[in-house]
PDB file of C-alpha atoms in Angstrom:
ATOM      1  CA  MET A1251     -13.338 -41.127  -7.853  1.00  0.00           C
ATOM      2  CA  GLU A1252     -13.606 -43.521  -4.955  1.00  0.00           C
ATOM      3  CA  TRP A1253     -10.302 -42.227  -3.574  1.00  0.00           C
ATOM      4  CA  LEU A1254     -11.729 -38.696  -3.502  1.00  0.00           C
ATOM      5  CA  THR A1255     -14.847 -39.805  -1.622  1.00  0.00           C
ATOM      6  CA  ASP A1256     -12.585 -41.583   0.859  1.00  0.00           C
ATOM      7  CA  ASN A1257     -10.435 -38.416   1.248  1.00  0.00           C
ATOM      8  CA  PRO A1258     -12.803 -35.421   1.121  1.00  0.00           C
ATOM      9  CA  TRP A1259     -10.186 -33.183   2.697  1.00  0.00           C
ATOM     10  CA  VAL A1260      -8.392 -33.168  -0.676  1.00  0.00           C
ATOM     11  CA  ALA A1261     -11.447 -31.570  -2.306  1.00  0.00           C
ATOM     12  CA  TRP A1262     -11.515 -28.895   0.423  1.00  0.00           C
ATOM     13  CA  VAL A1263      -7.823 -28.152  -0.118  1.00  0.00           C
ATOM     14  CA  GLY A1264      -8.494 -27.895  -3.866  1.00  0.00           C
ATOM     15  CA  VAL A1265     -11.298 -25.408  -3.216  1.00  0.00           C
ATOM     16  CA  ALA A1266      -8.972 -23.450  -0.904  1.00  0.00           C
ATOM     17  CA  LEU A1267      -6.296 -23.281  -3.612  1.00  0.00           C
ATOM     18  CA  ILE A1268      -8.798 -22.066  -6.206  1.00  0.00           C
ATOM     19  CA  LEU A1269     -10.063 -19.392  -3.801  1.00  0.00           C
ATOM     20  CA  ALA A1270      -6.480 -18.328  -3.038  1.00  0.00           C
ATOM     21  CA  ALA A1271      -5.816 -17.966  -6.774  1.00  0.00           C
ATOM     22  CA  ILE A1272      -8.911 -15.797  -7.164  1.00  0.00           C
ATOM     23  CA  GLU A1273      -7.714 -13.699  -4.202  1.00  0.00           C
ATOM     24  CA  ALA A1274      -4.379 -13.170  -5.936  1.00  0.00           C
ATOM     25  CA  ALA A1275      -6.280 -11.614  -8.838  1.00  0.00           C
ATOM     26  CA  THR A1276      -8.631  -9.443  -6.771  1.00  0.00           C
ATOM     27  CA  VAL A1277      -6.553  -8.565  -3.669  1.00  0.00           C
ATOM     28  CA  ASP A1278      -9.639  -7.608  -1.658  1.00  0.00           C
ATOM     29  CA  PHE A1279      -9.081 -10.024   1.237  1.00  0.00           C
ATOM     30  CA  VAL A1280     -12.443 -11.746   0.693  1.00  0.00           C
ATOM     31  CA  PHE A1281     -11.542 -14.924  -1.146  1.00  0.00           C
ATOM     32  CA  VAL A1282      -8.587 -15.602   1.144  1.00  0.00           C
ATOM     33  CA  MET A1283     -11.033 -15.622   4.072  1.00  0.00           C
ATOM     34  CA  PHE A1284     -13.192 -18.127   2.193  1.00  0.00           C
ATOM     35  CA  ALA A1285     -10.028 -20.151   1.535  1.00  0.00           C
ATOM     36  CA  GLY A1286      -9.411 -20.190   5.284  1.00  0.00           C
ATOM     37  CA  GLY A1287     -12.926 -21.562   5.748  1.00  0.00           C
ATOM     38  CA  ALA A1288     -12.246 -24.237   3.143  1.00  0.00           C
ATOM     39  CA  LEU A1289      -9.075 -25.246   4.986  1.00  0.00           C
ATOM     40  CA  ALA A1290     -11.104 -25.520   8.197  1.00  0.00           C
ATOM     41  CA  GLY A1291     -13.522 -27.759   6.283  1.00  0.00           C
ATOM     42  CA  ALA A1292     -10.527 -29.838   5.177  1.00  0.00           C
ATOM     43  CA  LEU A1293      -9.433 -30.184   8.785  1.00  0.00           C
ATOM     44  CA  ALA A1294     -12.939 -31.254   9.816  1.00  0.00           C
ATOM     45  CA  ALA A1295     -12.920 -33.834   7.001  1.00  0.00           C
ATOM     46  CA  ALA A1296      -9.479 -35.112   8.000  1.00  0.00           C
ATOM     47  CA  LEU A1297     -10.695 -35.522  11.574  1.00  0.00           C
ATOM     48  CA  GLY A1298     -13.589 -37.660  10.343  1.00  0.00           C
ATOM     49  CA  GLY A1299     -16.486 -35.195  10.406  1.00  0.00           C
ATOM     50  CA  ASN A1300     -19.381 -35.915   8.074  1.00  0.00           C
ATOM     51  CA  ILE A1301     -20.187 -33.574   5.184  1.00  0.00           C
ATOM     52  CA  ALA A1302     -22.668 -31.529   7.263  1.00  0.00           C
ATOM     53  CA  VAL A1303     -20.042 -30.908   9.947  1.00  0.00           C
ATOM     54  CA  GLN A1304     -17.458 -30.010   7.285  1.00  0.00           C
ATOM     55  CA  VAL A1305     -19.755 -27.458   5.633  1.00  0.00           C
ATOM     56  CA  ILE A1306     -20.827 -25.924   8.954  1.00  0.00           C
ATOM     57  CA  VAL A1307     -17.200 -25.605  10.107  1.00  0.00           C
ATOM     58  CA  ALA A1308     -16.183 -24.089   6.758  1.00  0.00           C
ATOM     59  CA  ILE A1309     -19.024 -21.544   6.863  1.00  0.00           C
ATOM     60  CA  LEU A1310     -18.440 -20.585  10.498  1.00  0.00           C
ATOM     61  CA  VAL A1311     -14.692 -20.129  10.086  1.00  0.00           C
ATOM     62  CA  ALA A1312     -15.073 -18.240   6.796  1.00  0.00           C
ATOM     63  CA  GLY A1313     -17.670 -15.954   8.413  1.00  0.00           C
ATOM     64  CA  LEU A1314     -15.480 -15.359  11.437  1.00  0.00           C
ATOM     65  CA  LEU A1315     -12.490 -14.551   9.241  1.00  0.00           C
ATOM     66  CA  LEU A1316     -14.573 -12.352   6.957  1.00  0.00           C
ATOM     67  CA  PHE A1317     -16.165 -10.256   9.676  1.00  0.00           C
ATOM     68  CA  VAL A1318     -13.398 -10.192  12.290  1.00  0.00           C
ATOM     69  CA  VAL A1319     -10.029 -10.668  10.617  1.00  0.00           C
ATOM     70  CA  ARG A1320     -10.660  -9.049   7.204  1.00  0.00           C
ATOM     71  CA  PRO A1321     -11.380  -5.529   8.532  1.00  0.00           C
ATOM     72  CA  ILE A1322      -8.133  -5.594  10.513  1.00  0.00           C
ATOM     73  CA  VAL A1323      -6.089  -6.873   7.573  1.00  0.00           C
ATOM     74  CA  LYS A1324      -7.735  -4.482   5.123  1.00  0.00           C
ATOM     75  CA  ARG A1325      -7.093  -1.517   7.407  1.00  0.00           C
ATOM     76  CA  LYS A1326      -3.461  -2.552   7.804  1.00  0.00           C
ATOM     77  CA  PHE A1327      -2.757  -2.923   4.090  1.00  0.00           C
ATOM     78  CA  THR A1328      -4.951  -0.220   2.579  1.00  0.00           C
ATOM     79  CA  ASP A1329      -4.668   2.589   5.115  1.00  0.00           C
ATOM     80  CA  GLY A1330      -4.282   5.751   3.032  1.00  0.00           C
ATOM     81  CA  GLU A1331      -3.339   7.806   6.091  1.00  0.00           C
ATOM     82  CA  HIS A1332      -0.283   5.734   6.931  1.00  0.00           C
ATOM     83  CA  ASP A1333       2.919   6.799   5.195  1.00  0.00           C
ATOM     84  CA  HIS A1334       4.895   3.727   4.195  1.00  0.00           C
ATOM     85  CA  HIS A1335       7.973   5.830   3.375  1.00  0.00           C
ATOM     86  CA  ILE A1336       8.231   4.838  -0.240  1.00  0.00           C
ATOM     87  CA  GLY A1337       8.486   7.052  -3.287  1.00  0.00           C
ATOM     88  CA  ALA A1338       8.746  10.815  -2.814  1.00  0.00           C
ATOM     89  CA  SER A1339       7.626  10.652   0.828  1.00  0.00           C
ATOM     90  CA  SER A1340      10.821   8.737   1.643  1.00  0.00           C
ATOM     91  CA  LEU A1341      12.783  11.897   0.818  1.00  0.00           C
ATOM     92  CA  VAL A1342      11.250  13.939   3.647  1.00  0.00           C
ATOM     93  CA  GLY A1343      13.909  14.605   6.281  1.00  0.00           C
ATOM     94  CA  ARG A1344      16.831  14.037   3.905  1.00  0.00           C
ATOM     95  CA  GLU A1345      19.607  16.498   3.290  1.00  0.00           C
ATOM     96  CA  ALA A1346      20.069  18.266  -0.048  1.00  0.00           C
ATOM     97  CA  ARG A1347      22.271  20.986  -1.550  1.00  0.00           C
ATOM     98  CA  VAL A1348      21.026  24.224  -3.142  1.00  0.00           C
ATOM     99  CA  LEU A1349      21.920  24.529  -6.845  1.00  0.00           C
ATOM    100  CA  GLN A1350      19.936  27.689  -7.652  1.00  0.00           C
ATOM    101  CA  THR A1351      18.719  30.231  -5.086  1.00  0.00           C
ATOM    102  CA  VAL A1352      15.640  28.892  -3.336  1.00  0.00           C
ATOM    103  CA  THR A1353      12.896  31.401  -2.539  1.00  0.00           C
ATOM    104  CA  ASP A1354       9.250  31.098  -1.636  1.00  0.00           C
ATOM    105  CA  THR A1355       8.416  30.796  -5.348  1.00  0.00           C
ATOM    106  CA  ASP A1356      11.333  29.016  -7.062  1.00  0.00           C
ATOM    107  CA  GLY A1357      14.702  27.306  -6.786  1.00  0.00           C
ATOM    108  CA  ARG A1358      16.611  24.111  -7.520  1.00  0.00           C
ATOM    109  CA  ILE A1359      18.266  21.590  -5.216  1.00  0.00           C
ATOM    110  CA  LYS A1360      20.247  18.375  -5.615  1.00  0.00           C
ATOM    111  CA  LEU A1361      18.305  15.705  -3.713  1.00  0.00           C
ATOM    112  CA  ALA A1362      19.138  11.989  -3.779  1.00  0.00           C
ATOM    113  CA  GLY A1363      21.262  12.500  -6.896  1.00  0.00           C
ATOM    114  CA  GLU A1364      18.516  14.305  -8.812  1.00  0.00           C
ATOM    115  CA  THR A1365      17.692  17.950  -9.463  1.00  0.00           C
ATOM    116  CA  TRP A1366      14.423  18.990  -7.835  1.00  0.00           C
ATOM    117  CA  SER A1367      12.437  22.200  -7.931  1.00  0.00           C
ATOM    118  CA  ALA A1368      12.261  23.652  -4.449  1.00  0.00           C
ATOM    119  CA  ARG A1369      10.675  26.347  -2.300  1.00  0.00           C
ATOM    120  CA  ILE A1370      11.613  27.514   1.151  1.00  0.00           C
ATOM    121  CA  ALA A1371       9.478  26.685   4.128  1.00  0.00           C
ATOM    122  CA  GLU A1372       7.230  29.502   5.290  1.00  0.00           C
ATOM    123  CA  GLY A1373       8.998  32.062   7.469  1.00  0.00           C
ATOM    124  CA  THR A1374      12.542  31.225   6.356  1.00  0.00           C
ATOM    125  CA  GLU A1375      15.113  33.277   4.458  1.00  0.00           C
ATOM    126  CA  PRO A1376      16.070  32.543   0.837  1.00  0.00           C
ATOM    127  CA  LEU A1377      18.823  29.942   0.479  1.00  0.00           C
ATOM    128  CA  ARG A1378      21.900  30.433  -1.715  1.00  0.00           C
ATOM    129  CA  PRO A1379      23.735  27.975  -3.986  1.00  0.00           C
ATOM    130  CA  GLY A1380      25.948  25.654  -1.959  1.00  0.00           C
ATOM    131  CA  ASP A1381      23.782  25.863   1.189  1.00  0.00           C
ATOM    132  CA  ASP A1382      22.874  22.587   2.868  1.00  0.00           C
ATOM    133  CA  VAL A1383      19.130  22.151   3.367  1.00  0.00           C
ATOM    134  CA  ARG A1384      16.763  19.614   4.854  1.00  0.00           C
ATOM    135  CA  VAL A1385      13.578  18.517   3.064  1.00  0.00           C
ATOM    136  CA  ILE A1386      10.538  19.406   5.178  1.00  0.00           C
ATOM    137  CA  ALA A1387       7.845  18.187   2.780  1.00  0.00           C
ATOM    138  CA  ILE A1388       7.208  17.137  -0.802  1.00  0.00           C
ATOM    139  CA  HIS A1389       4.343  18.817  -2.648  1.00  0.00           C
ATOM    140  CA  GLY A1390       3.954  17.193  -6.045  1.00  0.00           C
ATOM    141  CA  ALA A1391       7.363  17.537  -7.716  1.00  0.00           C
ATOM    142  CA  THR A1392       8.519  20.371  -5.453  1.00  0.00           C
ATOM    143  CA  ALA A1393      10.575  19.938  -2.311  1.00  0.00           C
ATOM    144  CA  ILE A1394       9.858  22.292   0.584  1.00  0.00           C
ATOM    145  CA  VAL A1395      13.177  22.951   2.325  1.00  0.00           C
ATOM    146  CA  ALA A1396      14.705  24.767   5.272  1.00  0.00           C
ATOM    147  CA  ALA A1397      18.324  25.511   6.156  1.00  0.00           C
ATOM    148  CA  ASP A1398      20.047  22.473   7.634  1.00  0.00           C
ATOM    149  CA  ARG A1399      21.533  23.472  10.982  1.00  0.00           C
ATOM    150  CA  HIS A1400      23.859  20.556  11.738  1.00  0.00           C
TER     151      HIS A1400
END
């Protein structure tokens, strides 16, 4: 125990690790900010600050991270408006081939090796089997397509 009182930075690092583990379970970018504060407290301890200085530094840094950095990070990672081009949205803009005549109500295409239901984009003519098309949008499990004019 005497070693720990002589090296309080180790306790701060331990607290930071516990907070980081909690963050891994919650993924809300709160506990990681507190962990950053704990690491700042560890730095203050390593530089010889007394316990009051360590706590004040930890609280100030955690508060700064929580109110300044967290909103930026949260917006970056949880922005629902930003398309990360994964899943079905990654198929928009890709080429496909018509398998069954595509109209404004029905049709089938071969897209990325799979058969998809499809509809034509508004204002376009029906597409015949064998035609090359480009995916304009994905609505649910239906691809909205238009003729691909190389």
